[in-house]
Coordinates of C-alpha atoms and ligand atoms in Angstrom, one line a residue:
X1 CA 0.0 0.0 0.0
X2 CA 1.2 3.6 -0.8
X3 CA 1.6 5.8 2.0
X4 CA 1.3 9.1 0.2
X5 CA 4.7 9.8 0.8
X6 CA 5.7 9.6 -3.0
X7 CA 5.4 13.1 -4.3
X8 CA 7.1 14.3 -1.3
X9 CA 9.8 11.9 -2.0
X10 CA 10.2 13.1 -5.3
X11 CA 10.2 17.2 -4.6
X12 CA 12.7 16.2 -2.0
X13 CA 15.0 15.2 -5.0
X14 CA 14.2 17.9 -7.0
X15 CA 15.1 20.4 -4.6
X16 CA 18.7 18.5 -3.9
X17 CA 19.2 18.3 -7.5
X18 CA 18.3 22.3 -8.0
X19 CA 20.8 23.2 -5.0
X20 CA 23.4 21.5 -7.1
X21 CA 24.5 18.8 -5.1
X22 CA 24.9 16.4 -8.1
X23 CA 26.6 18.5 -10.2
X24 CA 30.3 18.2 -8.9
X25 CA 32.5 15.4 -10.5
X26 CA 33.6 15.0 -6.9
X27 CA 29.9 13.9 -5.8
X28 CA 29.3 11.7 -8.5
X29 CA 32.7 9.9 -7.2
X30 CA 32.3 9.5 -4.0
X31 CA 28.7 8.2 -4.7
X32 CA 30.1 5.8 -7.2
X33 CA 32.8 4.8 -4.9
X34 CA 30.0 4.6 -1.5
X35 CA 28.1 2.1 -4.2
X36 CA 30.9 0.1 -4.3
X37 CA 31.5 0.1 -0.7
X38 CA 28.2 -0.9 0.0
X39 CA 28.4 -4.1 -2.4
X40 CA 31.7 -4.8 -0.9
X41 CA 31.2 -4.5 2.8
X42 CA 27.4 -5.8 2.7
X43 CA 27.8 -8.8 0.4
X44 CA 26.9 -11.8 2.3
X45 CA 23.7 -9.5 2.6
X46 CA 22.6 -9.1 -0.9
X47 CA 24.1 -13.1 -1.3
X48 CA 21.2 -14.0 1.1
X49 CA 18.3 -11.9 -0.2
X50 CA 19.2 -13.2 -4.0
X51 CA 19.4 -16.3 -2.4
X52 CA 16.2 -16.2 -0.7
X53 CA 14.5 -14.9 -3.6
X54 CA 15.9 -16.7 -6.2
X55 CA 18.0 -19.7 -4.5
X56 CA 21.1 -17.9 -6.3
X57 CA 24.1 -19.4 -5.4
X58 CA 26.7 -17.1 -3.8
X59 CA 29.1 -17.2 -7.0
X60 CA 26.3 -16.4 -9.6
X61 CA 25.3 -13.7 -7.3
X62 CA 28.7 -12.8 -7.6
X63 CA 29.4 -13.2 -11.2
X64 CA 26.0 -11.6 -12.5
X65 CA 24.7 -9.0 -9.6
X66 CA 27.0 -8.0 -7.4
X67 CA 30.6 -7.9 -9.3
X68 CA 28.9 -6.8 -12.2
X69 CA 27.5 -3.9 -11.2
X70 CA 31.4 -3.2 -9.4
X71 CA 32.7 -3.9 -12.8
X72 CA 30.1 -0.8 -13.7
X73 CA 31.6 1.4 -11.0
X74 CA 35.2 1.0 -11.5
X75 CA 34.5 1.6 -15.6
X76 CA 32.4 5.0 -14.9
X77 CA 35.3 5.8 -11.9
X78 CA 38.1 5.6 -14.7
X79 CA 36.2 7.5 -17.6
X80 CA 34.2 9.9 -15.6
X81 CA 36.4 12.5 -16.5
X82 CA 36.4 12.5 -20.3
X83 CA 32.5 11.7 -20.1
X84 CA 32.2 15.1 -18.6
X85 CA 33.9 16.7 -20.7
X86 CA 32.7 19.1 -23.3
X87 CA 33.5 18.2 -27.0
X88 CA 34.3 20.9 -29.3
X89 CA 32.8 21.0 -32.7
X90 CA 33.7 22.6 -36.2
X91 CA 31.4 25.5 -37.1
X92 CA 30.9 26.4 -40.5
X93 CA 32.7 29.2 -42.5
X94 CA 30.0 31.1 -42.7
X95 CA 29.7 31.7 -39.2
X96 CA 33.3 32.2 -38.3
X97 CA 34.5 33.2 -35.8
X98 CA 33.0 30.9 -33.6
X99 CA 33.3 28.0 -31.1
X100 CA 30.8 25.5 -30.9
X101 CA 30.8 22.5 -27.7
X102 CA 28.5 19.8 -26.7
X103 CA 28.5 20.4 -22.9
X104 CA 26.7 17.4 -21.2
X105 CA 24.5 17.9 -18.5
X106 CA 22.9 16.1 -15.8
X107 CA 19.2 15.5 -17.0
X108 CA 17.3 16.2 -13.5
X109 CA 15.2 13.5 -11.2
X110 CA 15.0 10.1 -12.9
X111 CA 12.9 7.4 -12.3
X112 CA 14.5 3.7 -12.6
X113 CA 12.0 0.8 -12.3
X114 CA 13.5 -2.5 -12.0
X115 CA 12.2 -6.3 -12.7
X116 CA 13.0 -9.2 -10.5
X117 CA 15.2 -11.8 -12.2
X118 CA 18.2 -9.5 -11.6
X119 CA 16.9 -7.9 -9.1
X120 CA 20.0 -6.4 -7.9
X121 CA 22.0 -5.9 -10.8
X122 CA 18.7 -4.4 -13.3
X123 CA 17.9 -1.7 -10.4
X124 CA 21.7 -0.6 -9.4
X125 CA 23.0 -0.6 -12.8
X126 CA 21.2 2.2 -14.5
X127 CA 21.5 3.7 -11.2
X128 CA 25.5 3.5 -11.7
X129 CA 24.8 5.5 -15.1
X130 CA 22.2 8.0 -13.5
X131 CA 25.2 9.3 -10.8
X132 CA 27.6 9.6 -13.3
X133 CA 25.6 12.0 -15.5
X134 CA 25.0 14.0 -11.8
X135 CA 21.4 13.2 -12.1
X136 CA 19.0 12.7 -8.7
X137 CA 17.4 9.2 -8.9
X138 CA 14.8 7.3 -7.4
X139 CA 14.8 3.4 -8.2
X140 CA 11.9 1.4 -8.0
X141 CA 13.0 -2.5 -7.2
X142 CA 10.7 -5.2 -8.0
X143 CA 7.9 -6.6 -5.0
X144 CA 8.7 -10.1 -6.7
X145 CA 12.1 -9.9 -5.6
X146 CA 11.0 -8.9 -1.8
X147 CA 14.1 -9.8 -0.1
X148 CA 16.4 -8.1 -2.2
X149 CA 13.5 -4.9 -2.9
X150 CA 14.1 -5.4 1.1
X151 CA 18.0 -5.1 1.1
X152 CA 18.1 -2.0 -0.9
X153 CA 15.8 -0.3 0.9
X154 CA 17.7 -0.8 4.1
X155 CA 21.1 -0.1 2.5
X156 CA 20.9 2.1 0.2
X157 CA 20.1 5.0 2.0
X158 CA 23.0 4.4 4.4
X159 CA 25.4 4.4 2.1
X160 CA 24.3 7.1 -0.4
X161 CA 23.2 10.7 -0.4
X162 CA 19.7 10.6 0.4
X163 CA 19.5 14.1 -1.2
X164 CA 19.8 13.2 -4.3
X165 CA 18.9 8.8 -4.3
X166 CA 16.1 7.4 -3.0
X167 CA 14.4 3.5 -3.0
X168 CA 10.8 3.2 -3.0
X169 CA 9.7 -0.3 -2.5
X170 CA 6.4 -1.6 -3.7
X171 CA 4.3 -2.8 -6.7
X172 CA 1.8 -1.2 -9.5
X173 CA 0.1 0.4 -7.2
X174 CA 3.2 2.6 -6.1
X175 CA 4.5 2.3 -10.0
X176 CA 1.6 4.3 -11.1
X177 CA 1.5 6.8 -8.6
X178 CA 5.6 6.8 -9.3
X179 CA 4.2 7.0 -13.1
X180 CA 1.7 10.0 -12.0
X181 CA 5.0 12.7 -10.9
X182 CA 7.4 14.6 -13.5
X183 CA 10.3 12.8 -14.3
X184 CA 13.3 13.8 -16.5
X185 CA 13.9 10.5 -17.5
X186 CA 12.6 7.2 -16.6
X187 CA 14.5 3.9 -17.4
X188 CA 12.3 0.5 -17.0
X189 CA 13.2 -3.0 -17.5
X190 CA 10.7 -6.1 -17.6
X191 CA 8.1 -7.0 -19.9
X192 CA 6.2 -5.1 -22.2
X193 CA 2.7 -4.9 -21.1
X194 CA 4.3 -2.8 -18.4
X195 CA 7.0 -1.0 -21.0
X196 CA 3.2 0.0 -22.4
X197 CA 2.3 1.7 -19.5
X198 CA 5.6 3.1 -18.1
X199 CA 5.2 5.1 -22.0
X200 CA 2.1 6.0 -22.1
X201 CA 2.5 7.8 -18.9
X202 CA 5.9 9.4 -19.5
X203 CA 4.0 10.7 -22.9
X204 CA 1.9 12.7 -20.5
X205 CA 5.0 14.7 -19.5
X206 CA 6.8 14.4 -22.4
X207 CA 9.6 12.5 -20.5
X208 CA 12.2 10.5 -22.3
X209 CA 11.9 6.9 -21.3
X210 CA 14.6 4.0 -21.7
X211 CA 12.7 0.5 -21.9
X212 CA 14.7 -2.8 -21.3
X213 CA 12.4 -5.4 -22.4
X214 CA 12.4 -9.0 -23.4
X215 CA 11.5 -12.0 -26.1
X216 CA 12.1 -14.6 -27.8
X217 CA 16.1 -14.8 -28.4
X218 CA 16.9 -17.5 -30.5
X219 CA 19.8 -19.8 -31.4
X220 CA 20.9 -21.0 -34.4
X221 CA 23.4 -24.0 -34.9
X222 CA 24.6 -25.3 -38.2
X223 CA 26.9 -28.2 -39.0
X224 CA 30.5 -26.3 -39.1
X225 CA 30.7 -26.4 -35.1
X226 CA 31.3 -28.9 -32.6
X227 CA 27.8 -30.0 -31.1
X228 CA 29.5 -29.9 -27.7
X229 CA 30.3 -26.8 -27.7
X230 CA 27.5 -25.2 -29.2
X231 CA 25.4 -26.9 -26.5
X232 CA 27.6 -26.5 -23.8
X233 CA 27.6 -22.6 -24.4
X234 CA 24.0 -22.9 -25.1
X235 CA 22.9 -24.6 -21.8
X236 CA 25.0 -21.9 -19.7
X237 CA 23.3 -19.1 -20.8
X238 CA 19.6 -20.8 -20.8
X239 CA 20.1 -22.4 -17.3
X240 CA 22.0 -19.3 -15.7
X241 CA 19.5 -18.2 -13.1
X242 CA 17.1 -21.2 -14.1
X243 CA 16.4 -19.3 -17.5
X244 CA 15.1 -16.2 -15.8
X245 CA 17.6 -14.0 -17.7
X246 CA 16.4 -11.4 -20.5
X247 CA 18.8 -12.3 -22.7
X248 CA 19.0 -16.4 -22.7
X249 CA 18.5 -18.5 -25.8
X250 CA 14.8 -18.8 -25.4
X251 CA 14.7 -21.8 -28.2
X252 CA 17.3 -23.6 -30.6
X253 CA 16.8 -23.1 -34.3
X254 CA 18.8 -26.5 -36.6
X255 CA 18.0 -28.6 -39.2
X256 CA 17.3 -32.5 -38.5
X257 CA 20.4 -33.7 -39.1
X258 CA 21.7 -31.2 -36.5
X259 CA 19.5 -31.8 -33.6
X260 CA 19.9 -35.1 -34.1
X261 CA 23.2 -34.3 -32.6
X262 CA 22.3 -31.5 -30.8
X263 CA 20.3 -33.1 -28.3
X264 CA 22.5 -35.7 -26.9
X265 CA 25.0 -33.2 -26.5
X266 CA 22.6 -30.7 -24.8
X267 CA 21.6 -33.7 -22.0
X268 CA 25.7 -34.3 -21.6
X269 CA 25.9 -30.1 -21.2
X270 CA 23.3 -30.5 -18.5
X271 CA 25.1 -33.0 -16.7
X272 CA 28.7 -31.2 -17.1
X273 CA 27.1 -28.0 -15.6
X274 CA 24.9 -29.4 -12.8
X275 CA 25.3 -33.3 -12.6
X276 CA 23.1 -36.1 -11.9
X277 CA 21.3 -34.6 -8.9
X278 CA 20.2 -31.0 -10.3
X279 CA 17.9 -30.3 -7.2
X280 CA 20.2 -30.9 -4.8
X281 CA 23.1 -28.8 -6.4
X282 CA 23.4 -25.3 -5.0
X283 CA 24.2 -23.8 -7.9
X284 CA 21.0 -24.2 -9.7
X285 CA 18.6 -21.9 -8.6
X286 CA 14.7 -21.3 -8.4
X287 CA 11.9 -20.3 -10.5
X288 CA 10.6 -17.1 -9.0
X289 CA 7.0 -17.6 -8.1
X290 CA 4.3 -20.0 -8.0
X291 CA 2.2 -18.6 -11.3
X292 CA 5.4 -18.4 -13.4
X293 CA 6.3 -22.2 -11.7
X294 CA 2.6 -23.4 -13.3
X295 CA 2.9 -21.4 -16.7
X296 CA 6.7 -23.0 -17.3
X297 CA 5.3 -26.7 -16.2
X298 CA 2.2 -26.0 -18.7
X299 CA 4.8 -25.6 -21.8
X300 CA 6.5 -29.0 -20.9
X301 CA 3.5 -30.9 -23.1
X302 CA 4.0 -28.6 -26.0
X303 CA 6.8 -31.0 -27.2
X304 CA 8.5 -34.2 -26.3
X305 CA 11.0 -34.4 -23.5
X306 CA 14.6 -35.1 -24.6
X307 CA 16.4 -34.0 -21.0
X308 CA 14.9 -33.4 -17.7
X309 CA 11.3 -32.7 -17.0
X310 CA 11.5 -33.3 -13.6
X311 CA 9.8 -30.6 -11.0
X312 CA 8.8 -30.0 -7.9
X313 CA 5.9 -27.6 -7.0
X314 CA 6.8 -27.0 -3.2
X315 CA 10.2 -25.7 -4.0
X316 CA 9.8 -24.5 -7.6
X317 CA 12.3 -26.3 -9.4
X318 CA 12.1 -27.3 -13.0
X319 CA 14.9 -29.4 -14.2
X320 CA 17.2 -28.0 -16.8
X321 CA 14.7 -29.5 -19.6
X322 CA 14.8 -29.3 -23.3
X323 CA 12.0 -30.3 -25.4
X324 CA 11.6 -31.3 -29.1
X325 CA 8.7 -28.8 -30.5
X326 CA 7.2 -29.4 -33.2
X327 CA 4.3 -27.0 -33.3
X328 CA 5.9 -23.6 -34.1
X329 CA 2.5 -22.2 -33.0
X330 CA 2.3 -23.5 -29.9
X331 CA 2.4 -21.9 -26.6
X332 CA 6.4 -22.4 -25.7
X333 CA 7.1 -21.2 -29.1
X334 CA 4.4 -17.7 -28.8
X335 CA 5.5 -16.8 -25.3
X336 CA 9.2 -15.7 -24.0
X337 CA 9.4 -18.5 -21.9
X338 CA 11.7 -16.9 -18.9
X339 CA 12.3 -20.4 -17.5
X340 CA 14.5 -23.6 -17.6
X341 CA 13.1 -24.9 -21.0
X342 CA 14.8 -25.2 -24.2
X343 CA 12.8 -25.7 -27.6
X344 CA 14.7 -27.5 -30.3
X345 CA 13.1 -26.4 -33.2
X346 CA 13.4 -27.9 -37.0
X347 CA 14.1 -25.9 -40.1
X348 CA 14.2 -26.8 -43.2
X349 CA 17.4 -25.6 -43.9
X350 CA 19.2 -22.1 -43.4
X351 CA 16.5 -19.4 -45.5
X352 CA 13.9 -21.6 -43.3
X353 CA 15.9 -20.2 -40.1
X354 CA 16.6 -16.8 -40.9
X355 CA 12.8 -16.3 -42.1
X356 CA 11.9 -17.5 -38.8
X357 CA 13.2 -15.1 -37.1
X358 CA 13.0 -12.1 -39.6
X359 CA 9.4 -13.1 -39.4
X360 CA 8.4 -12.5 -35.4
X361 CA 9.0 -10.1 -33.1
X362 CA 12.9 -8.7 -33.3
X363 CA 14.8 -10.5 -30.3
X364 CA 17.0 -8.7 -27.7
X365 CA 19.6 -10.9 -28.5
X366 CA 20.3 -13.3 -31.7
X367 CA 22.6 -16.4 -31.0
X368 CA 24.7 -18.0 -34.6
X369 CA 26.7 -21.1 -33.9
X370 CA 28.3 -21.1 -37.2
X371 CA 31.9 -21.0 -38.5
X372 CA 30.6 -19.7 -42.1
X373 CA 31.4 -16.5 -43.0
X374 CA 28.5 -16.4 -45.7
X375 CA 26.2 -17.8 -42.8
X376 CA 27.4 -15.0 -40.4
X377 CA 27.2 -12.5 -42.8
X378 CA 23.6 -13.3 -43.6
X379 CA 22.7 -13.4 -40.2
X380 CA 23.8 -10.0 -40.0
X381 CA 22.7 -8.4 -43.0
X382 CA 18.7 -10.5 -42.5
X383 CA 18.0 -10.2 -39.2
X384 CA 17.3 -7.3 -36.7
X385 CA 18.0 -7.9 -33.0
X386 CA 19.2 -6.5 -29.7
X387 CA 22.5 -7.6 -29.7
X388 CA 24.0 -10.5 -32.7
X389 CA 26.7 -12.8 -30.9
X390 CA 28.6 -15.5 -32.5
X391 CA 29.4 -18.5 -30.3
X392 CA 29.2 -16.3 -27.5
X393 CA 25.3 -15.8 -25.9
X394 CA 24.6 -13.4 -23.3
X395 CA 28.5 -12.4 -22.9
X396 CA 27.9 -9.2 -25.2
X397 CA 26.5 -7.7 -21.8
X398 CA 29.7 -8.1 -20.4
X399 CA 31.5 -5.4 -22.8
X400 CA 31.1 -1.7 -21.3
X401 CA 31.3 -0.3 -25.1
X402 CA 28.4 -2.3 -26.6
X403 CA 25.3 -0.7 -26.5
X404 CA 23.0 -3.3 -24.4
X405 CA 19.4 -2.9 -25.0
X406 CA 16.8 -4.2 -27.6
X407 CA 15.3 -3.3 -31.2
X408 CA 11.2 -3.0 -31.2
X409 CA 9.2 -5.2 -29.2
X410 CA 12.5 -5.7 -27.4
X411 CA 12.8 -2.1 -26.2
X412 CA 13.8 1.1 -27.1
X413 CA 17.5 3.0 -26.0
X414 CA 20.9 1.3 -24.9
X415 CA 22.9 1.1 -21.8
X416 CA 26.2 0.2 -20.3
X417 CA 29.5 1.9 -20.1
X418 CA 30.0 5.5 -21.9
X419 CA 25.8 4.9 -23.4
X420 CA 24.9 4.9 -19.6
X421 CA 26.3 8.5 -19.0
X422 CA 24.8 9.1 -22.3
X423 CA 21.2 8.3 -21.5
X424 CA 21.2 10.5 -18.4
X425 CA 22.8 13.2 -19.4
X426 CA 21.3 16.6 -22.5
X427 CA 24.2 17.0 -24.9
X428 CA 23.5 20.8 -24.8
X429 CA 25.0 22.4 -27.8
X430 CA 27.0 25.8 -26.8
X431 CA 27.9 28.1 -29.3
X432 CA 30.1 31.3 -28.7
X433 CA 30.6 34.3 -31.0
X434 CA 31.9 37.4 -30.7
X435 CA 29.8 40.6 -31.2
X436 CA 33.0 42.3 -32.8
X437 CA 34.1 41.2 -36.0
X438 CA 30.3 41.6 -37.3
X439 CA 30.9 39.3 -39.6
X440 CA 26.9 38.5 -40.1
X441 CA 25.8 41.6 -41.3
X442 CA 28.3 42.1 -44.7
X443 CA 26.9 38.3 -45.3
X444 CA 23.7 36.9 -44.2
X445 CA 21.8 39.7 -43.0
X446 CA 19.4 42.2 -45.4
X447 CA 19.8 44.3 -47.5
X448 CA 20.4 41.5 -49.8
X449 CA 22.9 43.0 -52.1
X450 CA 23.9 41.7 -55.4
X451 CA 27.0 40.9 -53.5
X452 CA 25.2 39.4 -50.7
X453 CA 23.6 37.2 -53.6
X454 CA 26.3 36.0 -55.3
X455 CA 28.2 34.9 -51.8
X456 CA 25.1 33.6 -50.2
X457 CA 24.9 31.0 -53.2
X458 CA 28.7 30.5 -53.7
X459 CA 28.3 29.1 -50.3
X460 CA 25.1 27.1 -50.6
X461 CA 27.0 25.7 -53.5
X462 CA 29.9 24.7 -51.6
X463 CA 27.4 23.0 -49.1
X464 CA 25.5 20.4 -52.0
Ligands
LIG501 P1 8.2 -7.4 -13.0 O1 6.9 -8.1 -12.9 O2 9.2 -7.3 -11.9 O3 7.9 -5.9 -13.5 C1 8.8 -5.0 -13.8 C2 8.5 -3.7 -13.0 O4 7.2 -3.2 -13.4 C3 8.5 -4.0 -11.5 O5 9.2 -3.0 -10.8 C4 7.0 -3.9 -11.2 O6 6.7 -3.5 -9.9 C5 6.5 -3.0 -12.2 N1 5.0 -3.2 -12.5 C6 4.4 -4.4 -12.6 N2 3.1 -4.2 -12.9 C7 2.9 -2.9 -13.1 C8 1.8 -2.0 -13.4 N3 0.6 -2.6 -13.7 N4 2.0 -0.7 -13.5 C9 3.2 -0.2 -13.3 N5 4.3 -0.9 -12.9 C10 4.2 -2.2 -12.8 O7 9.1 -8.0 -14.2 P2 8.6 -8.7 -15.5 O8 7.9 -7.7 -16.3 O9 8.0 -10.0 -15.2 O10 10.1 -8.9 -16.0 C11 10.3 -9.9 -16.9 C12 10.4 -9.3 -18.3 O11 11.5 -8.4 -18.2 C13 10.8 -10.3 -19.3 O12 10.1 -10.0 -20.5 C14 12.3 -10.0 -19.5 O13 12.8 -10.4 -20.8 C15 12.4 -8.6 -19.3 N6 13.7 -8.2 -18.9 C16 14.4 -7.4 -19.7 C17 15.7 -7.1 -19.4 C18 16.6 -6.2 -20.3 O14 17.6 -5.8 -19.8 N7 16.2 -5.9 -21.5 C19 16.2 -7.5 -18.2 C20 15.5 -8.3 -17.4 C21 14.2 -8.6 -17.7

């Protein structure tokens, strides 16, 4: 339930962020560097709430929350500076003398809202990106996540400048009255019936929005590479977090003769990663809820079982499972399934594949296992996606200078590294010019002479 206290939260941060406070590159450092202080000493706190929530082992939690978002810190820490600073442009002839600069500025109060699969590492991230541009920020974690909503909200204000950050915890309720206040920007991530809503309310204020959302991300696998491998890479990235990751391979695109080998190998993958006792292995984790626990067991008869299957209602697991589909219209292949089970789906042959995909929804992320150039190539040229990786799903996150974020129904703006300044920050454009030379008046200005004329078109000219 809301309190009321939202709009005061947010005129709080307003006023911090008119008196200036996040302005100074020695702020937005010391706020970066308290965020890393805060993962550091208060670890084992944020390992149990993504534990709790998510049965996230301590290393995953590690690898993919909380040593990501440090990886975040220390990148913005060493290119703060050059960020900042203004970049001088060429003005034109014409107008000479003149200097022109693109001065970036902090943006104002944004709003982050973050989703629950990552919950720590979807709502601190941004937040990483909103600092650094010297914006306020309030950050909105997600109410399926509780005990890590839970953690923020306790530490976050201890270790940051309540000013200029704030936490509010809660659900749609507080969202929309969240939704209801002037932002200067607001940055969502989760799904997009929600991405709908976050836009049609920022389009009341006219306030940029960032959206993070999801889909299908397929795979494809051709005969050039090793089966093993392809699967082994494959099975990582779709059983990382039990498939509740944004960007996992969502279903397995090959022809017959491929799958054929394909599946074997994918069953061995499983077992590499997690053994012969998945439930009992720490570092598998949990499927969120109980309503996404019945929808994932629901797709399990859209195909036949090749690997696991096995599941357990009173503690949520699903077993790493992958399923032959043959229905391309049915459920597991409509929905982003978000969840420990891997289609393997038949195509005819290459153009079959590529239409596939050309033909839905563009992905957040597109997954080729091919070792031919022509095949990469047309991969690249046909299809629109996210993010394009070859041999190497989910791991393009992990490069501060690619542009993470998603293409149409996949979302709308780009994060990470230098793009995270970039999306919080105006580039204002600053032009200078002295009064004296009056260099406007002999030129541009009436009374159009015949001079005036002939220059006026000598330099149009020189412009086609
Ligand atoms: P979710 O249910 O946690 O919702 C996301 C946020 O929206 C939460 O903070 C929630 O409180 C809020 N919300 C929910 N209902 C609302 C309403 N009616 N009005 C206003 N706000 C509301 O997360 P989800 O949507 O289930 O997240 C899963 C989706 O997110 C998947 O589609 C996934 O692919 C996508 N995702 C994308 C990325 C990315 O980086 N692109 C990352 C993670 C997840």
């Amino acid at each position: 339930m809301s309190d009321g206290s939202i709009p005061t939260i947010v005129t709080g941060l307003r006023h911090g962020f008119r008196q200036g406070i996040t302005r100074p590159e020695a702020w937005r450092r010391g706020q970066l560097e308290a965020l890393r202080r805060m993962l550091q000493e208060r670890a084992s706190d944020f390992e149990a709430a993504l534990a709790a929530d998510l049965g996230k082992s301590g290393t995953e939690a590690q690898l993919t929350e909380i040593g990501f978002v440090i990886g975040e810190v220390d990148h913005a820490l060493a290119h703060l500076s050059s960020w900042m600073r203004p970049r001088r442009v060429t003005a034109p002839p014409a107008i000479q003398p003149a200097s022109a600069r693109i001065v970036p500025e902090p943006l104002g109060v944004a709003l982050i809202i973050a989703p629950w699969n990552y919950p720590l590492m979807l709502a601190l991230s941004p937040l990483v990106g909103a600092i650094a541009a010297g914006d306020a920020a309030i950050v909105k974690p997600s109410e399926l996540a509780p005990a890590t909503s839970a953690a923020l909200a306790l530490l976050v204000p201890q270790y940051l400048d309540r000013r200029a950050i704030a936490i509010v915890e809660g659900g749609a309720e507080e969202t929309a009255e969240l939704l209801a206040q002037r932002f200067d920007h607001i940055f969502y991530t989760g799904g997009g019936r929600v991405g709908r809503i976050v836009a049609r309310a920022a389009a009341e204020h006219l306030t940029p929005i960032t959206l993070e959302l999801g889909g299908k991300s397929p795979a494809y696998v051709d005969g050039t590479v090793a089966p093993a491998a392809a699967a082994k890479r494959i099975a990582w990235a779709k059983f990382l977090n039990a498939g509740q990751t944004c960007v996992a391979p969502d279903y397995v695109l090959g022809t017959r003769e491929t799958l054929d080998r394909l599946a074997p190998a994918s069953a061995g993958a499983i077992h590499d990663l997690y053994g012969n006792a998945v439930r009992r292995n720490p570092d598998y984790g949990r499927i969120v809820n109980d309503a996404h626990f019945e929808r994932l067991v629901s797709y399990l008869g859209d195909g036949e079982i090749v690997a696991g299957g096995g599941r357990d209602a009173a503690e949520r697991f699903i077993e790493p499972t992958v399923l032959s589909v043959a229905d391309r219209d049915s459920a597991v292949m409509r929905d982003e399934i978000f969840g420990p089970v891997l289609p393997l789906v038949e195509v005819a042959d290459l153009d079959d594949a590529i239409d596939f995909v050309a033909g839905r929804d563009k992905p957040l992320a597109a997954y080729v296992f091919s070792d031919d150039a022509g095949v990469r190539q047309r991969w690249t040229a046909e299809t629109s996606s996210g993010a394009l990786t070859f041999g190497a799903p989910i791991l393009h996150l992990t490069v501060p200078d690619l542009p993470f974020g998603g293409v149409g129904e996949s979302g709308q703006g780009a994060y990470h590294g230098e793009r995270s300044f970039r999306v919080f920050s105006h580039e204002k454009a600053v032009l200078a010019k002295p009064l004296t030379p009056d260099t406007l008046g002999p030129t541009i200005m009436p009374p159009f002479t015949g001079r005036k004329d002939r220059l006026v078109r000598q330099w149009l000219g020189r412009l086609r």
